Short mmCIF file of C-alpha atoms in Angstrom, two decimals:
data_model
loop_
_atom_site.label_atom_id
_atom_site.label_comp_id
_atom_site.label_asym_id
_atom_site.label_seq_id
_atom_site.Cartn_x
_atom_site.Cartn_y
_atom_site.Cartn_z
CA UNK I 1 5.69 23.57 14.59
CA UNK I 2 4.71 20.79 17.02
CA UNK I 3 7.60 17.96 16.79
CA UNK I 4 6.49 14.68 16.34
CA UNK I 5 7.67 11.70 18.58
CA UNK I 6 8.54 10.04 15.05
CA UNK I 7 11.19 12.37 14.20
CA UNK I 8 14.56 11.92 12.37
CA UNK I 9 12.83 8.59 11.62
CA UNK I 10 12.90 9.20 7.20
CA UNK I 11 12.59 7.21 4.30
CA UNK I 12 16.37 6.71 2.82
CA UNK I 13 15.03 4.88 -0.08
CA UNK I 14 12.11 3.50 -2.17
CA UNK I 15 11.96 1.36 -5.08
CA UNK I 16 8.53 -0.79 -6.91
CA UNK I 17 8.54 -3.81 -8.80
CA UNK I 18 5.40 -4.89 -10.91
CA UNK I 19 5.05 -8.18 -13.16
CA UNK I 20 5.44 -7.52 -17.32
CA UNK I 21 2.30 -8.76 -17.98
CA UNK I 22 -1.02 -6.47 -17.90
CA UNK I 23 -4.04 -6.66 -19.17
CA UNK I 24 -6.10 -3.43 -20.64
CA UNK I 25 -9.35 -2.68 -18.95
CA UNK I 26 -10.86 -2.35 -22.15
CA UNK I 27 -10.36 -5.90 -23.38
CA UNK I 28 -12.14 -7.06 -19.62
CA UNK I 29 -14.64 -5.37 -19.88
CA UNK I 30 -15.41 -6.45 -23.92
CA UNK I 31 -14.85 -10.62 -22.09
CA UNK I 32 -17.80 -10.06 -19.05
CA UNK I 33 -19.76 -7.91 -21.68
CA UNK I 34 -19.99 -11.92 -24.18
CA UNK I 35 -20.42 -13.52 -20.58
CA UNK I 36 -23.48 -10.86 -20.10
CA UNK I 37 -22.00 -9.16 -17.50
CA UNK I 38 -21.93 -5.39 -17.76
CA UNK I 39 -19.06 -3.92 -15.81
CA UNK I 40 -17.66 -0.71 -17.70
CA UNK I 41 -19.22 1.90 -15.65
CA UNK I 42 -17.75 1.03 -12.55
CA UNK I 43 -14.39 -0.30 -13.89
CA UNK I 44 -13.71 2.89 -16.19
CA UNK I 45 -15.81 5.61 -15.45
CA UNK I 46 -15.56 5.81 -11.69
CA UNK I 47 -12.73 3.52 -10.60
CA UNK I 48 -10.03 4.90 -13.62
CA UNK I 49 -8.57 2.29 -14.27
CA UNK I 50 -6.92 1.65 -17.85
CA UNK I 51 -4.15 -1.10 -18.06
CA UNK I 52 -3.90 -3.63 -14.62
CA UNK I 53 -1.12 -5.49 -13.68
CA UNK I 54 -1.07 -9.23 -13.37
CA UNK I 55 0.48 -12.11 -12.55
CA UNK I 56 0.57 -14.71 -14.94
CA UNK I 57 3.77 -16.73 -14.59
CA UNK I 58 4.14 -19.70 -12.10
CA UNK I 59 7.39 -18.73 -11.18
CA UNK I 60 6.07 -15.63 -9.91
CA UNK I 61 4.28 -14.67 -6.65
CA UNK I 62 4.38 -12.52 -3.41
CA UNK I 63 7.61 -13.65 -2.68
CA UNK I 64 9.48 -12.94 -6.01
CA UNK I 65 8.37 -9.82 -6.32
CA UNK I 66 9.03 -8.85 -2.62
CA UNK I 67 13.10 -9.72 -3.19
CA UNK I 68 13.10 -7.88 -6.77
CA UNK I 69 12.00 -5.03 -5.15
CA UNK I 70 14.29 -5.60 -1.97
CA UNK I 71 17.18 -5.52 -4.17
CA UNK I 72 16.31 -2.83 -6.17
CA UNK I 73 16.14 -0.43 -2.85
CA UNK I 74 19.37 -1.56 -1.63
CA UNK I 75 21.17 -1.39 -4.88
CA UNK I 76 19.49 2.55 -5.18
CA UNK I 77 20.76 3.15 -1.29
CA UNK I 78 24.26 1.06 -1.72
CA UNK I 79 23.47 -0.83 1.24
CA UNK I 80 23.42 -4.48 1.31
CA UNK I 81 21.34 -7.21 3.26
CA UNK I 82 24.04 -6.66 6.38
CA UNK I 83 23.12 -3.16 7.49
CA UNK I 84 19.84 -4.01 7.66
CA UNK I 85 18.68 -4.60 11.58
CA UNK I 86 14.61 -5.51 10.71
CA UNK I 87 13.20 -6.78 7.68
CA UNK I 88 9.22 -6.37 7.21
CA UNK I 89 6.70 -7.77 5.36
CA UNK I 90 3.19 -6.41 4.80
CA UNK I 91 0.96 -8.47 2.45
CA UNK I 92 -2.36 -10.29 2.67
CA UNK I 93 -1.01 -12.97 0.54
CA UNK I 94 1.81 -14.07 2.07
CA UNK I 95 3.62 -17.17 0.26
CA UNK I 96 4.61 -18.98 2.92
CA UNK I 97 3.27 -18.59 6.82
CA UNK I 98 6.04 -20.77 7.95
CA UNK I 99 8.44 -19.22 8.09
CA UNK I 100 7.35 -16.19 7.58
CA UNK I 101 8.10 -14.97 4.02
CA UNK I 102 9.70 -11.71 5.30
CA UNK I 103 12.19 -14.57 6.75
CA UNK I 104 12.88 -15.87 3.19
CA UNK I 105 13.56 -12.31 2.38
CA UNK I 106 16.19 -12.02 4.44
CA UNK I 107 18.17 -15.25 3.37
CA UNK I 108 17.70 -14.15 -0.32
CA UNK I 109 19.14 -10.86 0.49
CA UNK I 110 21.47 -11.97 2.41
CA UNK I 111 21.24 -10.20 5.71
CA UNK I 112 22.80 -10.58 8.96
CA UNK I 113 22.31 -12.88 11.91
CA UNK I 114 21.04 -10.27 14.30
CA UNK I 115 18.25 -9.15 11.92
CA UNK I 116 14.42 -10.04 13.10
CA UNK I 117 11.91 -10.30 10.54
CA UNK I 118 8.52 -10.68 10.22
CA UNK I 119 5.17 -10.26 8.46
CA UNK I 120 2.05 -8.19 8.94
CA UNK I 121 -1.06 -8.28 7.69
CA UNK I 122 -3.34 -5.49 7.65
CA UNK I 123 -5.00 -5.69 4.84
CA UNK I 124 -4.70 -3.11 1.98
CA UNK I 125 -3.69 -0.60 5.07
CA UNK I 126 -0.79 -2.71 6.27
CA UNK I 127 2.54 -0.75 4.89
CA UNK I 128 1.24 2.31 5.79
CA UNK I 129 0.59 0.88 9.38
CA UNK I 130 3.56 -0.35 9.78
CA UNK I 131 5.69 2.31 8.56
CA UNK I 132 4.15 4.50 12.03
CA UNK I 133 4.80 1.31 13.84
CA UNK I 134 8.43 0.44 12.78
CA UNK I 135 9.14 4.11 13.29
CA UNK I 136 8.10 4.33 16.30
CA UNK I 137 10.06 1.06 17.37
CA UNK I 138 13.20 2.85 16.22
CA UNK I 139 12.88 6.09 17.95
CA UNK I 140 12.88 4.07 21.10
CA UNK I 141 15.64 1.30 20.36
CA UNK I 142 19.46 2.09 19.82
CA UNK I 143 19.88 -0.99 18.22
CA UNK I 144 17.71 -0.23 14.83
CA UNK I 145 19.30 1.83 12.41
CA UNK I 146 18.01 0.73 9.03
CA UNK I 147 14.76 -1.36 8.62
CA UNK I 148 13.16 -2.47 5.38
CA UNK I 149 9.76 -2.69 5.04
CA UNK I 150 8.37 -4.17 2.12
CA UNK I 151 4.64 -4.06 0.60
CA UNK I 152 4.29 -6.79 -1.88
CA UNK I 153 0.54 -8.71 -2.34
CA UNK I 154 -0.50 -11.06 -5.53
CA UNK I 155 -4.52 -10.46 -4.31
CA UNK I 156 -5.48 -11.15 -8.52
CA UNK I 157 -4.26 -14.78 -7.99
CA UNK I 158 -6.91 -15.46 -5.05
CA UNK I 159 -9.95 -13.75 -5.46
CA UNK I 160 -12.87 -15.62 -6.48
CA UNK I 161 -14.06 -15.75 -10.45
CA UNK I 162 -17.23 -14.30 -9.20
CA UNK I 163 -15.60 -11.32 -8.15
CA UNK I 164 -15.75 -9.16 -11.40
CA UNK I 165 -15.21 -6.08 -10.39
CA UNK I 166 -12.43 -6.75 -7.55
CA UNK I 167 -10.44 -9.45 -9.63
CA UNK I 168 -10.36 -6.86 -12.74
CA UNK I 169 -9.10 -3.87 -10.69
CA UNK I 170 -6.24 -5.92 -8.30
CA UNK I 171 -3.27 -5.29 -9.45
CA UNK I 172 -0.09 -7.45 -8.68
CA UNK I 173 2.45 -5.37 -7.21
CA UNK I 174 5.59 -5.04 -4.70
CA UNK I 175 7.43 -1.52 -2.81
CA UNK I 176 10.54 -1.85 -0.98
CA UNK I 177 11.31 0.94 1.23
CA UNK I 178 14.65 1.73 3.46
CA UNK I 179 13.67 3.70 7.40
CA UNK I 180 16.80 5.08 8.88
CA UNK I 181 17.79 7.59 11.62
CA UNK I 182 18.42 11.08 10.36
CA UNK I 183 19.75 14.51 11.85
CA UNK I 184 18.01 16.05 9.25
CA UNK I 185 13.97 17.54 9.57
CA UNK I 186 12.97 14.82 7.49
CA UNK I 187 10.92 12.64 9.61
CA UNK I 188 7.45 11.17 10.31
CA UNK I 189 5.78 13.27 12.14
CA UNK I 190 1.95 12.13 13.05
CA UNK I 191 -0.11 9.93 12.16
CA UNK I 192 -3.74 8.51 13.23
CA UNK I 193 -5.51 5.30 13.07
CA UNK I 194 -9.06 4.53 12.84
CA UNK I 195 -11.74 1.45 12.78
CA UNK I 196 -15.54 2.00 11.90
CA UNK I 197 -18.48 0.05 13.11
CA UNK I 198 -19.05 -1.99 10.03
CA UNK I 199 -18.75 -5.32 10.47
CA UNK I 200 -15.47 -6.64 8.83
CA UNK I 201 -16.92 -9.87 7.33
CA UNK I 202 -20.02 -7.81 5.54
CA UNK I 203 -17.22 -6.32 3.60
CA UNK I 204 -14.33 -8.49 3.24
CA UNK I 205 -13.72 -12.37 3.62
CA UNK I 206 -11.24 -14.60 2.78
CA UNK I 207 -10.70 -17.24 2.57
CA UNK I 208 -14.57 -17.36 2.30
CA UNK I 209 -14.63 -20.69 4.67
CA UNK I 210 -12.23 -19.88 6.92
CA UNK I 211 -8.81 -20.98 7.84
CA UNK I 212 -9.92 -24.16 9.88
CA UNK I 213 -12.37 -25.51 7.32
CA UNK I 214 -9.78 -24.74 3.95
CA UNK I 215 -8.45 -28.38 3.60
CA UNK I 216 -12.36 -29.62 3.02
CA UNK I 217 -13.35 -26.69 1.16
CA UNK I 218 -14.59 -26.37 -2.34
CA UNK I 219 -11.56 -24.16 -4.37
CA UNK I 220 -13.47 -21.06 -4.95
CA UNK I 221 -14.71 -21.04 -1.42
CA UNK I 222 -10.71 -21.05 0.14
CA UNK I 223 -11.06 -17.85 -2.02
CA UNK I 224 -11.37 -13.79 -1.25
CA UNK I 225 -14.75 -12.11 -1.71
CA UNK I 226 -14.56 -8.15 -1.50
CA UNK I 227 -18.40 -6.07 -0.81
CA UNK I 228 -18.49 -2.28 -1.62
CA UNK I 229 -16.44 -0.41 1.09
CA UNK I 230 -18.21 2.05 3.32
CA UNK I 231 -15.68 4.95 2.35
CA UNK I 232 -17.01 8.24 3.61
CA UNK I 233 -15.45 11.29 2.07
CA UNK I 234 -16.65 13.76 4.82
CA UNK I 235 -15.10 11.49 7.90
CA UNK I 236 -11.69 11.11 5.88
CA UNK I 237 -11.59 15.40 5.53
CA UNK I 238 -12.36 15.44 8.59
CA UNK I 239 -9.52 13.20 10.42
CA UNK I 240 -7.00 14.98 8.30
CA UNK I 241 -7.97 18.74 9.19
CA UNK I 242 -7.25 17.04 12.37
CA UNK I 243 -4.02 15.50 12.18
CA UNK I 244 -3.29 18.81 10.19
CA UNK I 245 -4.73 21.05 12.81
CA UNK I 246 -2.87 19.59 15.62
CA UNK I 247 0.12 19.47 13.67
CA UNK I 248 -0.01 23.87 12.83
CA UNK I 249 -0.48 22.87 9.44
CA UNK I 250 -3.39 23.37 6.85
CA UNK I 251 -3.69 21.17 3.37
CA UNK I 252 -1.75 24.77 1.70
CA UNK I 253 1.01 23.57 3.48
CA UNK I 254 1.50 19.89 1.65
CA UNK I 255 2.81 19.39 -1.17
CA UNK I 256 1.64 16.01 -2.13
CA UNK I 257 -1.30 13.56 -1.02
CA UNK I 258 -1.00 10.29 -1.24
CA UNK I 259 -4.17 8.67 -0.85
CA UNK I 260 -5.52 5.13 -1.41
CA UNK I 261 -5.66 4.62 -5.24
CA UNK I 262 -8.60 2.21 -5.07
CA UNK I 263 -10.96 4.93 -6.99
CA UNK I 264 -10.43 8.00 -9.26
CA UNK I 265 -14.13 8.96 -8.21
CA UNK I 266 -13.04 8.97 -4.22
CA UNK I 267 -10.12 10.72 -5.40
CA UNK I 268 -11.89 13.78 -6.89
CA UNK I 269 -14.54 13.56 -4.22
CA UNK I 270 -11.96 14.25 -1.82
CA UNK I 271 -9.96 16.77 -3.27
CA UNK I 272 -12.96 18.73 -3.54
CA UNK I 273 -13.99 18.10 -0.12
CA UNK I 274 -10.56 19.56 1.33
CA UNK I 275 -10.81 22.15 -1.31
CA UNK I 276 -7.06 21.04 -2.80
CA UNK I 277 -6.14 21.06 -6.51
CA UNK I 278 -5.53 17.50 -7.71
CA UNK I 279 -2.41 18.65 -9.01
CA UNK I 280 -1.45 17.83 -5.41
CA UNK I 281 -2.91 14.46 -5.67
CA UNK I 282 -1.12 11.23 -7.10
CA UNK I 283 -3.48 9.36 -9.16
CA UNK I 284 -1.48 6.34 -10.97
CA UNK I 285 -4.77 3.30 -10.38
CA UNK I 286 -4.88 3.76 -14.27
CA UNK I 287 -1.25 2.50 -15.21
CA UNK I 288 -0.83 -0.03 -12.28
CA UNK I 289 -4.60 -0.95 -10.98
CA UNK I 290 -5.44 -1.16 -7.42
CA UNK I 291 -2.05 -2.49 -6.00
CA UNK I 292 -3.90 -2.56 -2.40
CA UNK I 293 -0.93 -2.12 0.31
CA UNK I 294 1.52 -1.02 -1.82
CA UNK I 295 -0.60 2.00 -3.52
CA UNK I 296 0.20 4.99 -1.43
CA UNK I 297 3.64 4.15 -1.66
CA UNK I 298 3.95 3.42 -5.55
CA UNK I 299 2.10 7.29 -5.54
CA UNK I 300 4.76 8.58 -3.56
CA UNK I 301 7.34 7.06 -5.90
CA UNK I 302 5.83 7.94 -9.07
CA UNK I 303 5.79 11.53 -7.24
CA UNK I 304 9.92 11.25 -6.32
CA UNK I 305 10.48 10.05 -9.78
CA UNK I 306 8.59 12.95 -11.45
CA UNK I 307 10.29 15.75 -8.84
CA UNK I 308 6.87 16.91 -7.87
CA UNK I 309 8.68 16.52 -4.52
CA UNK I 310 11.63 17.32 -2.97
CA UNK I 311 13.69 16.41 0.36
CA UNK I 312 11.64 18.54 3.22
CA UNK I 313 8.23 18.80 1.64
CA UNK I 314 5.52 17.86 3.59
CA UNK I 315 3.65 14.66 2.42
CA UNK I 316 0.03 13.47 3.71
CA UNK I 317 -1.08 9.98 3.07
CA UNK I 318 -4.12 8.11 4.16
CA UNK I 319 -5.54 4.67 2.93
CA UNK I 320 -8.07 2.19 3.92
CA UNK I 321 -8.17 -1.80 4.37
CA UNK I 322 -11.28 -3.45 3.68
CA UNK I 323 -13.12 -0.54 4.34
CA UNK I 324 -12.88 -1.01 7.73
CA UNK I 325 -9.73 0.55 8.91
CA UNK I 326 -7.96 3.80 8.34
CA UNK I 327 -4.44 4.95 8.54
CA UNK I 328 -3.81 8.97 8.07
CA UNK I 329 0.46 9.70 7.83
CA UNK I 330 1.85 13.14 8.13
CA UNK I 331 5.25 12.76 6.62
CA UNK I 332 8.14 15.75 5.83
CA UNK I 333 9.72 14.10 3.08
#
């Protein structure tokens, strides 16, 4: 077995935090239906998705959730805001930009002085991204022992009302996860990034007028429009035979995939395509929606929670932001 240069670089912890309120799929698709918009086919049949996740309360937003889910990984660890050497913050909707809201985190959790913390945006992709990167970071530095990185976006709140399909699927969502060192084999082990040729703004945009026009802008154009990503079942199989292949592994040898929960459809399509049994395969779009950068990691703790995984196993995840980038993770949990 080929060692990674991310090993004894694990996940100590994960915990999720979603708002109360949802609304049924069912009941948005009946309210575009009297508006004359027909939507069901794509939001049921091929995107599976039954109940979404949204926020509704003022007092709620990227932020909030970020810290309830924070504090729900260190209570689960029994660490506190003082051990922690990095805080991270992947979102597309950050709260603040100054400072930067993984900043806030920090105070709210209390952490210590020598802690640096920071945000990232890469889209829906960026807490998968910067789980590789952060590992990597630590390897190299004897100063990082335990970094959180936290996924938390509100992307319902500020997509436009033309939007059907996106702004009924987004769900609101946040994932707190704990890195630290280990002696044991549990570590993160490869992983592979990609960018297609598309061009990003025929797929994604937002805010629609940009950032130096937003104080003149009409409100729905400051707003996020999503177009139909280019996903290509045959070129994701094929990057993950690779990381696989290079790795002495083959897809017999994982026990879960955690793949972008943005489609059932894409799901199945892909399963079949690397000829695995979707028993392998988290699919939980239908009881959260599309939670965007925190999905792959809400699979993976749906998966903890329901022991279809255990300390060791090997876990592959891949996901996608905007359609234009791709992240593939070989993990041994």
């Amino acid at each position: 077995m080929k060692q990674g240069y991310l090993s004894n670089i694990r996940i100590k912890g994960i915990e999720i935090y979603y708002p109360e309120d949802f609304d049924y799929v069912d009941d948005i698709i009946t309210k575009y239906k009297e508006q004359g918009i027909d939507i069901e086919l794509e939001l049921k049949d091929s995107l599976g998705k039954n109940i979404v996740h949204h926020i509704k309360s003022k007092d709620e937003n990227t932020l909030t959730m970020a810290v309830k889910a924070a504090k729900k990984v260190l209570d689960s660890t029994g660490l506190t805001g003082k051990d922690l050497d990095q805080i991270a913050l992947a979102t597309l909707s950050p709260e603040y930009i100054l400072p930067a809201t993984a900043r806030l985190i920090h105070t709210m959790v209390e952490g210590k002085e020598e802690a640096f913390c920071y945000d990232i945006n890469a889209n829906c992709s960026g807490m998968l991204f910067s789980m590789n990167q952060i590992a990597a970071q630590m390897q190299s530095s004897d100063s990082l022992h335990y970094v959180m990185l936290i996924g938390s976006d509100s992307p319902s709140i500020h997509m436009r009302n033309d939007q059907y399909i996106s702004k009924s699927i987004l769900g609101d969502s946040a994932c707190a996860i704990i890195l630290e060192k280990t002696d044991t084999d549990s570590s993160i082990l490869d992983h592979k990034f990609l960018c297609n040729y598309t061009h990003p703004l025929s797929v994604a945009c937002g805010p629609c007028c940009g950032l130096s026009h937003i104080h003149e802008a009409p409100i729905e154009d400051q707003k996020i429009i999503l177009g139909k990503a280019p996903i290509q079942t045959e070129v994701i199989s094929t990057h993950i035979q690779e990381v696989l292949a290079r790795n002495n592994l083959t897809v017999d040898d994982i026990s879960l995939f955690c793949f972008s929960q943005y489609s059932k459809s894409l799901l199945n399509k892909l399963a079949k395509k690397l000829e695995i049994s979707m028993d392998k395969v988290i699919y939980n779009g239908d009881k959260y929606g599309y939670t965007g950068v925190t999905c792959t990691f809400i699979a993976l703790y749906d998966a903890i929670q329901e022991k279809k995984i255990k300390r060791g196993d090997y876990v592959f995840f891949w996901t996608f932001g905007s359609g234009v980038e791709m992240v593939f993770t070989l993990m041994r949990y």
